[in-house]
Amino acid sequence: MSQRKYVYDFAEGSREMRDLLGGKGANVAEMTRILGPGRVPAGFTITTEACVAYMGAERVYPGGLQRQIDAALHRLETAAGRQLGDADDPLLVSVRSGARASMPGMMDTVLNLGLTDQSVSGLAQATGNPRFAWDSYRRLVQMFANVVRGVPGESLERAIEAVKSARGVRLDTELTVEDLQELVERFKTLLHESTGEAFPQDPRKQLDESVRAVFDSWRGERATQYRRINKIPDDWGTAVNVQQMVFGNEGDTSGSGVAFSRDEMTGAPEPSGDFLINAQGEDVVSGVRNTQDLADLARVMPAAHAELMEILRKLEGHYGDIQDTEFTIEDGRLFMLQTRVAKRPAQAGLRFACDAVDEGLLSEAQALTTLDAAKLEALLHPTFDPAVEYEVIAHGVGASPGAGQGEVVFTAVSAVLAKEEGREVVLVRPFTEADDVAGFHAATGILTSEGGKASHAALVARGMGRPCVVGASELDVDVANGVIHVDGLVIHEGDHIGIDGTTGAITTDKVPLVPPVMTDDFRRVLGWADKLRRLGVRANADTPEDARQAHEYGAQGIGLCRTEHMFMASDRVPKMREMILANTPELRASALEALLPLQQGDFEGLFEEMAGLPVTIRLLDPPLHEFLPSPVELTVELERARNGNSDQDVAHLEKLLERVTSLGEVNPMLGTRGCRLGILYPDIYEMQVRAITRAAIAVRERTGSMPKLEIMIPLVDYERELEVVRELIERVAEAEGLTAGKDYLIGTMIELPRACLIADRIAEHADFFSFGTNDLTQTGLGFSRDDIEGSIVGPYIDLGILDRSPFETIDVPGIGQLVMMAGWLGRKHHPKLGLGICGEHGGDPESIAFFHSSGLDYVSCSPYRVPVARVAAAQAAVASPVHWGG
Amino acid sequence: MSQRKYVYDFAEGSREMRDLLGGKGANVAEMTRILGPGRVPAGFTITTEACVAYMGAERVYPGGLQRQIDAALHRLETAAGRQLGDADDPLLVSVRSGARASMPGMMDTVLNLGLTDQSVSGLAQATGNPRFAWDSYRRLVQMFANVVRGVPGESLERAIEAVKSARGVRLDTELTVEDLQELVERFKTLLHESTGEAFPQDPRKQLDESVRAVFDSWRGERATQYRRINKIPDDWGTAVNVQQMVFGNEGDTSGSGVAFSRDEMTGAPEPSGDFLINAQGEDVVSGVRNTQDLADLARVMPAAHAELMEILRKLEGHYGDIQDTEFTIEDGRLFMLQTRVAKRPAQAGLRFACDAVDEGLLSEAQALTTLDAAKLEALLHPTFDPAVEYEVIAHGVGASPGAGQGEVVFTAVSAVLAKEEGREVVLVRPFTEADDVAGFHAATGILTSEGGKASHAALVARGMGRPCVVGASELDVDVANGVIHVDGLVIHEGDHIGIDGTTGAITTDKVPLVPPVMTDDFRRVLGWADKLRRLGVRANADTPEDARQAHEYGAQGIGLCRTEHMFMASDRVPKMREMILANTPELRASALEALLPLQQGDFEGLFEEMAGLPVTIRLLDPPLHEFLPSPVELTVELERARNGNSDQDVAHLEKLLERVTSLGEVNPMLGTRGCRLGILYPDIYEMQVRAITRAAIAVRERTGSMPKLEIMIPLVDYERELEVVRELIERVAEAEGLTAGKDYLIGTMIELPRACLIADRIAEHADFFSFGTNDLTQTGLGFSRDDIEGSIVGPYIDLGILDRSPFETIDVPGIGQLVMMAGWLGRKHHPKLGLGICGEHGGDPESIAFFHSSGLDYVSCSPYRVPVARVAAAQAAVASPVHWGG
């Protein structure tokens, strides 16, 4: 019976086998193959499948594994011409974990495995270097005790300190052979005291225990925590790499180092890195000794340096990306131990992409795929000068990138007033609501003590490109008394505060800002993206300023103009309230009449800004009570007025409270909003349609060309709702001289599960669908964004129920299924139906990949995310060029 | 080219053609066929399709219609041997509307059509009865002016009064030929003055105008309104019936009447009805003359009576149901004009069903289908004595059947106190909330001025079987001042009030009550239902009392025990609040510890009551803030306390308010509730599981048999949520000695769209699904029950968007699709998965039919609806015996 293959020699693997061999194993195998014999120390990888089987069988090796390890070890011994544990000239190996994704927190490395009380002498003799042999043995016993057997690192370190202080020396390198021998004894004693077991003198037992320790560490607390945070599934398991040791600590013709194929901080095309003479790799990364710059290696060991440069070029060319490698020079001979794609800042990534194309290394499409699209947004906001250090008083969640600073204000009104006086302010609130939006415009940044990445504050700030930090729970924001308490510190209204919306840092220092730049590299990359992508990219923009910004960032139209934001402006809210509170149809009509020219002006601005590009305007969506004061505030005010503690008129307040209460809703998200509002109060929609059509006509007369107008109806459940509102729009527009289908289009938001389920019927009355995935997520999951983000998402991630907020990246099995279903049903009925998405997910790279493969026509996102979306859409097209759409 | 057939002679149709010929046309055709020639006056029907085409073509006859009417009329004239408008012996016809469903508010009837100034003399001569001829002509001109041309009925009636008073007579029958001739002239003048057109002297024009008037009346305001209320689609259209006139007003050997094949009020097996000698049918129904009892006909016209009895028996046998007929006797010869199934009270329906089986008329299955299941519920509540008249001061919506009366109270606390003192009370509120539930138990009825049939008050009252009237908007309920204002009347706390939860009537009279009876007929019908149905019927019950009631009504288990209702009881709320507000884990644990024995006691009661039957217990579902005072109340109290106007401690109130505010949610429906609560606060679920398992064990020890326990987890979105809570349940239950799968089952509510979409994955961890169609409707449609029922549903029905509330009958295209999908996916993965439904829809006959055909195993509804559900489930099984389920 043929058994499953659990062990692969390095020479058998390749980089495509990452899932099976782990990242480290796959890359070592790949390197072994391309660099040819003798350059990579030989070894083998025990697969992730072996780990999964081991965990599933309650820590028992799967059948055949032991035999396969034995065979692989035998091959390694034969090739090396040495035996593990040989008394005269032993083979030594390293054991390293290696999951699919890089994972700190797992058991890392056991070096020099194979040394015993006997073979250490053999090694000393064979190398003629007893200090090297005993230092290696000391390292093995220490690592084994610590990482395999769990003896606390500190107690082992204390033993070293004790010996050093007894000898009166300061550095590890000053320890003699005798000192090292004593240390080995002390470590063995500690190990025995701590675990009741001796250090194993059988090298096969050392190996077996180390392999098991790697497997077990997958389930360790820190690794589990790391997986939660980094969204790595629990069932991947880890591979184990067993590799012949080479020694950078054999003397002055030996050394170890790390080398990047290009400068990993700037992307500049020169290799960079660090090394140490006469050292093992762990000495380089531990930071105990001061490393030398890689350039110095050319002087010290010119031949090895030249070989390394050649190898770096070869690896980079092979992988098509900047490589981050580890090397060891053993007595002048260069060995490569590891290679992987280097992490880099966004700007360096852009530079590499451009250089790689210019050098002929990569095609434009290949170069694009080397970029991390989500990181690009940060390049479009001013940031704190990275060269300046500042004191962080607290950390929140970075919710909208860029840095903002100014005086603390606690209300939207204060923010607006300060702005008018030319002062810069940061709006600080426990959380924000619709009423606060005017303050967002006026502030340089928004800071809240509650909420998560999809809270109201985060969403609105991101939409406007305002830096924002949310959920800074250490802050006690006392709006009533105008102070913030944080860890004993008291910050008053008017005091200086600064926030970094990328890192979430909060400071009271005044930190210099660095302005944003759209570099030539960035522009060039966006040019490639536009050639490669199939998805259109539009912006969500409510004002001409937003539209201008969006246009500048390459938006191909406005996918969502939220007309309610126009009503929130301070000159509009009183008229809006007047309209809502009107007693008679006449008062109501006259309030609407007053709002009409204001709306018309806004629309004219949008149309002119987006000349020639589509502009999708959504009719009023939120419930009316969002425009009114809160019942709690009013109740308190009324109580005060009744007690003579307020100037306000009791009767007036009573009337107001009655109206506010009657409009109040238990679950406003599921209440009288969207087209329900337009159907119950048709005069509001009529006014809006009149303002939209008049604006379009005015712009046509002024510019000679008709705006590409799309009117969008929110929150449709029933095809008949769409029919009723469509009739209203066509009637009003026709009276102004515009005809549906010819002069403008009518579409609908698809943002309720029912609408997805009967999308074929809805498509009968729609020219286009725009998925509102925010509300679709709220209803499809029964998750109120405002209520859930702060309280549920965190614990759910910890418990492995969620891997991230469904408001950040679309929930593919649930909400994604609804989107696919609705697109399919809609297009089945109406093959030319336009399909877009205008929720927050429109700016999220992973969600964009899903929308690409779902056959949507475009995504629409906040202006600052437009460049991100262009790149992500191109990456999706490169990864998956086909789609099912029309 | 063959044209569509728009006209059918009566002899061509049958009852199956109701959609095409309308109810009246189909029944007349059926009757023509089965009663043989000469018994039904000949005629023809113009189809509903002709009406739909006419409406669609802006009031133009579809091609071929005119020609087909001409041909049918020609056939009718040939058969009758008379011509329409013939000067000597004219054919007269009636024109009647007839939609698929009976529809008051549409144009009803034009009689005697075909008379003109000329033919009236011919008729007088041919019959030798000038008075008859002129009375017929007078009727035609009057009806034509009124129903075809829209002359107000009052002005025509005033003309009759004027002539009568001029002649000094009182009765119509006292008018002479000359008087009638004068009336015809007066009517013609009124017609001309009112419409500018003369009465048409061309009978074909009379016919044409009448047909168009019938078509047009389909769109009339009253008919449209009626359709909205009765959920009749706008696009059905109406048929038109043209029938040869026969005359009950030819003298003393003639007459007209209505006859039922059995007593329509009691169901007793004797025919009943009324008739008038020398009268047309309209005289019988108008109530102008006092009718005679049908029994008298045996004496006056024994031959005709005998024929009628024979025909009634024949019709009833043919239709298999009580018939409601109209007949005319023309000079001793009996003609049948119409037949239809008779409406009847619930009790009469049961009697007929039983008698019909005993008589061999119907099988049990057939007899069951004659019942209106929804009406049966009313039989299980005390009602106002129907023999007593009382004054209705206002009308609301009858939301839970039965009558309740007692003193007015405005708060739950007052209700509870009054109950303790032995006083009967009606709880009157603007609307109700969770806090008020204790008052429901204590009150004999609940009355609210706001809300609809699915408001909180309605749902809870229905669940408990408490009579309830909601949405009585004429009432101004001023809780603060303890008064109700209604139309000038002031009702104080403590005054008497009575409500009829079936009709919605409200009275201040003391009306005697009639106790409910489960009659033998009812019991027998339920016995048949139980033999025929496939769906199980369980009850939603939260207390041993509810369970007892449910058991008595035949529930086969408890499908939903809402444990939160147990916490709402007045002795529990303080402990629940203590637990929620606890500062330390210790305080929290001790509060939970105190709640445990109380919950355990409740569960023991339930288990004992339902011995041998399954009991499904849902773990805590609502958000915690539902157990706390409202922030508005607290804010006011705090403001008062700060001003020294309250005894309460400011610091305590501040702390309380802070906690209440922090738990408050913008959209509690979508917030921290259901299993989310159990995952965030596992100690609550742990306490509940401990209480449940200990109760089960205690009952097993006491009774020797283990309760059939099913533990249900609410609001699952992700399979991992279920997994986490399942682990908790299994761990706690195992510690108490019970094993999942062996001693109890674990299932989940399916009440979120996402859960339906990934039901296959969820089924991996569930023994059963129970659909929570209330919440599934709220999330799938984005409809907050509390907010939408009162504000949106009404206008939406008026606009034809909805035909009824989706909370009353399940929305099949949307929510139904989700239920089917989830059932299918769940069973695909897990063929033995139990499937039930425990939303309000479980008691709605139409929804039950859907659940039957969706393959569910059972429905669960409030105890008082269990008999309804048993009958409805049987009716569904008879109508559609196959299903796709396992």
PDB file of N, CA and C in Angstrom, chain B residues 719-740:
ATOM      1  N   GLU B 719     -21.655  29.535  11.371  1.00  0.00           N
ATOM      2  CA  GLU B 719     -21.669  28.188  11.927  1.00  0.00           C
ATOM      3  C   GLU B 719     -20.824  28.114  13.195  1.00  0.00           C
ATOM      4  N   ARG B 720     -19.787  28.949  13.237  1.00  0.00           N
ATOM      5  CA  ARG B 720     -18.902  28.904  14.399  1.00  0.00           C
ATOM      6  C   ARG B 720     -19.588  29.433  15.665  1.00  0.00           C
ATOM      7  N   GLU B 721     -20.545  30.345  15.504  1.00  0.00           N
ATOM      8  CA  GLU B 721     -21.309  30.799  16.670  1.00  0.00           C
ATOM      9  C   GLU B 721     -22.026  29.617  17.301  1.00  0.00           C
ATOM     10  N   LEU B 722     -22.640  28.835  16.427  1.00  0.00           N
ATOM     11  CA  LEU B 722     -23.384  27.676  16.906  1.00  0.00           C
ATOM     12  C   LEU B 722     -22.435  26.700  17.593  1.00  0.00           C
ATOM     13  N   GLU B 723     -21.281  26.521  16.978  1.00  0.00           N
ATOM     14  CA  GLU B 723     -20.279  25.617  17.513  1.00  0.00           C
ATOM     15  C   GLU B 723     -19.853  26.053  18.925  1.00  0.00           C
ATOM     16  N   VAL B 724     -19.601  27.351  19.076  1.00  0.00           N
ATOM     17  CA  VAL B 724     -19.154  27.882  20.373  1.00  0.00           C
ATOM     18  C   VAL B 724     -20.232  27.676  21.440  1.00  0.00           C
ATOM     19  N   VAL B 725     -21.479  28.019  21.097  1.00  0.00           N
ATOM     20  CA  VAL B 725     -22.541  27.893  22.101  1.00  0.00           C
ATOM     21  C   VAL B 725     -22.856  26.418  22.351  1.00  0.00           C
ATOM     22  N   ARG B 726     -22.775  25.627  21.303  1.00  0.00           N
ATOM     23  CA  ARG B 726     -23.009  24.196  21.462  1.00  0.00           C
ATOM     24  C   ARG B 726     -22.007  23.597  22.447  1.00  0.00           C
ATOM     25  N   GLU B 727     -20.746  24.008  22.302  1.00  0.00           N
ATOM     26  CA  GLU B 727     -19.717  23.530  23.229  1.00  0.00           C
ATOM     27  C   GLU B 727     -20.069  23.896  24.667  1.00  0.00           C
ATOM     28  N   LEU B 728     -20.528  25.154  24.845  1.00  0.00           N
ATOM     29  CA  LEU B 728     -20.913  25.616  26.178  1.00  0.00           C
ATOM     30  C   LEU B 728     -22.036  24.738  26.740  1.00  0.00           C
ATOM     31  N   ILE B 729     -23.059  24.521  25.928  1.00  0.00           N
ATOM     32  CA  ILE B 729     -24.213  23.734  26.394  1.00  0.00           C
ATOM     33  C   ILE B 729     -23.770  22.320  26.762  1.00  0.00           C
ATOM     34  N   GLU B 730     -22.993  21.716  25.857  1.00  0.00           N
ATOM     35  CA  GLU B 730     -22.588  20.330  26.103  1.00  0.00           C
ATOM     36  C   GLU B 730     -21.734  20.217  27.367  1.00  0.00           C
ATOM     37  N   ARG B 731     -20.856  21.204  27.557  1.00  0.00           N
ATOM     38  CA  ARG B 731     -19.989  21.187  28.725  1.00  0.00           C
ATOM     39  C   ARG B 731     -20.812  21.277  30.014  1.00  0.00           C
ATOM     40  N   VAL B 732     -21.715  22.269  30.057  1.00  0.00           N
ATOM     41  CA  VAL B 732     -22.504  22.478  31.275  1.00  0.00           C
ATOM     42  C   VAL B 732     -23.438  21.293  31.516  1.00  0.00           C
ATOM     43  N   ALA B 733     -24.078  20.828  30.447  1.00  0.00           N
ATOM     44  CA  ALA B 733     -25.038  19.726  30.614  1.00  0.00           C
ATOM     45  C   ALA B 733     -24.322  18.446  31.033  1.00  0.00           C
ATOM     46  N   GLU B 734     -23.153  18.232  30.450  1.00  0.00           N
ATOM     47  CA  GLU B 734     -22.365  17.042  30.778  1.00  0.00           C
ATOM     48  C   GLU B 734     -22.023  17.052  32.271  1.00  0.00           C
ATOM     49  N   ALA B 735     -21.675  18.236  32.779  1.00  0.00           N
ATOM     50  CA  ALA B 735     -21.339  18.352  34.199  1.00  0.00           C
ATOM     51  C   ALA B 735     -22.536  17.991  35.082  1.00  0.00           C
ATOM     52  N   GLU B 736     -23.745  18.236  34.555  1.00  0.00           N
ATOM     53  CA  GLU B 736     -24.947  17.893  35.322  1.00  0.00           C
ATOM     54  C   GLU B 736     -25.373  16.446  35.056  1.00  0.00           C
ATOM     55  N   GLY B 737     -24.703  15.807  34.084  1.00  0.00           N
ATOM     56  CA  GLY B 737     -24.990  14.401  33.827  1.00  0.00           C
ATOM     57  C   GLY B 737     -25.826  14.115  32.595  1.00  0.00           C
ATOM     58  N   LEU B 738     -26.029  15.105  31.735  1.00  0.00           N
ATOM     59  CA  LEU B 738     -26.813  14.869  30.518  1.00  0.00           C
ATOM     60  C   LEU B 738     -25.921  14.959  29.285  1.00  0.00           C
ATOM     61  N   THR B 739     -26.207  14.131  28.306  1.00  0.00           N
ATOM     62  CA  THR B 739     -25.390  14.050  27.103  1.00  0.00           C
ATOM     63  C   THR B 739     -26.213  14.456  25.889  1.00  0.00           C
ATOM     64  N   ALA B 740     -25.627  15.353  25.101  1.00  0.00           N
ATOM     65  CA  ALA B 740     -26.316  15.818  23.897  1.00  0.00           C
ATOM     66  C   ALA B 740     -26.544  14.654  22.946  1.00  0.00           C
TER      67      ALA B 740
END
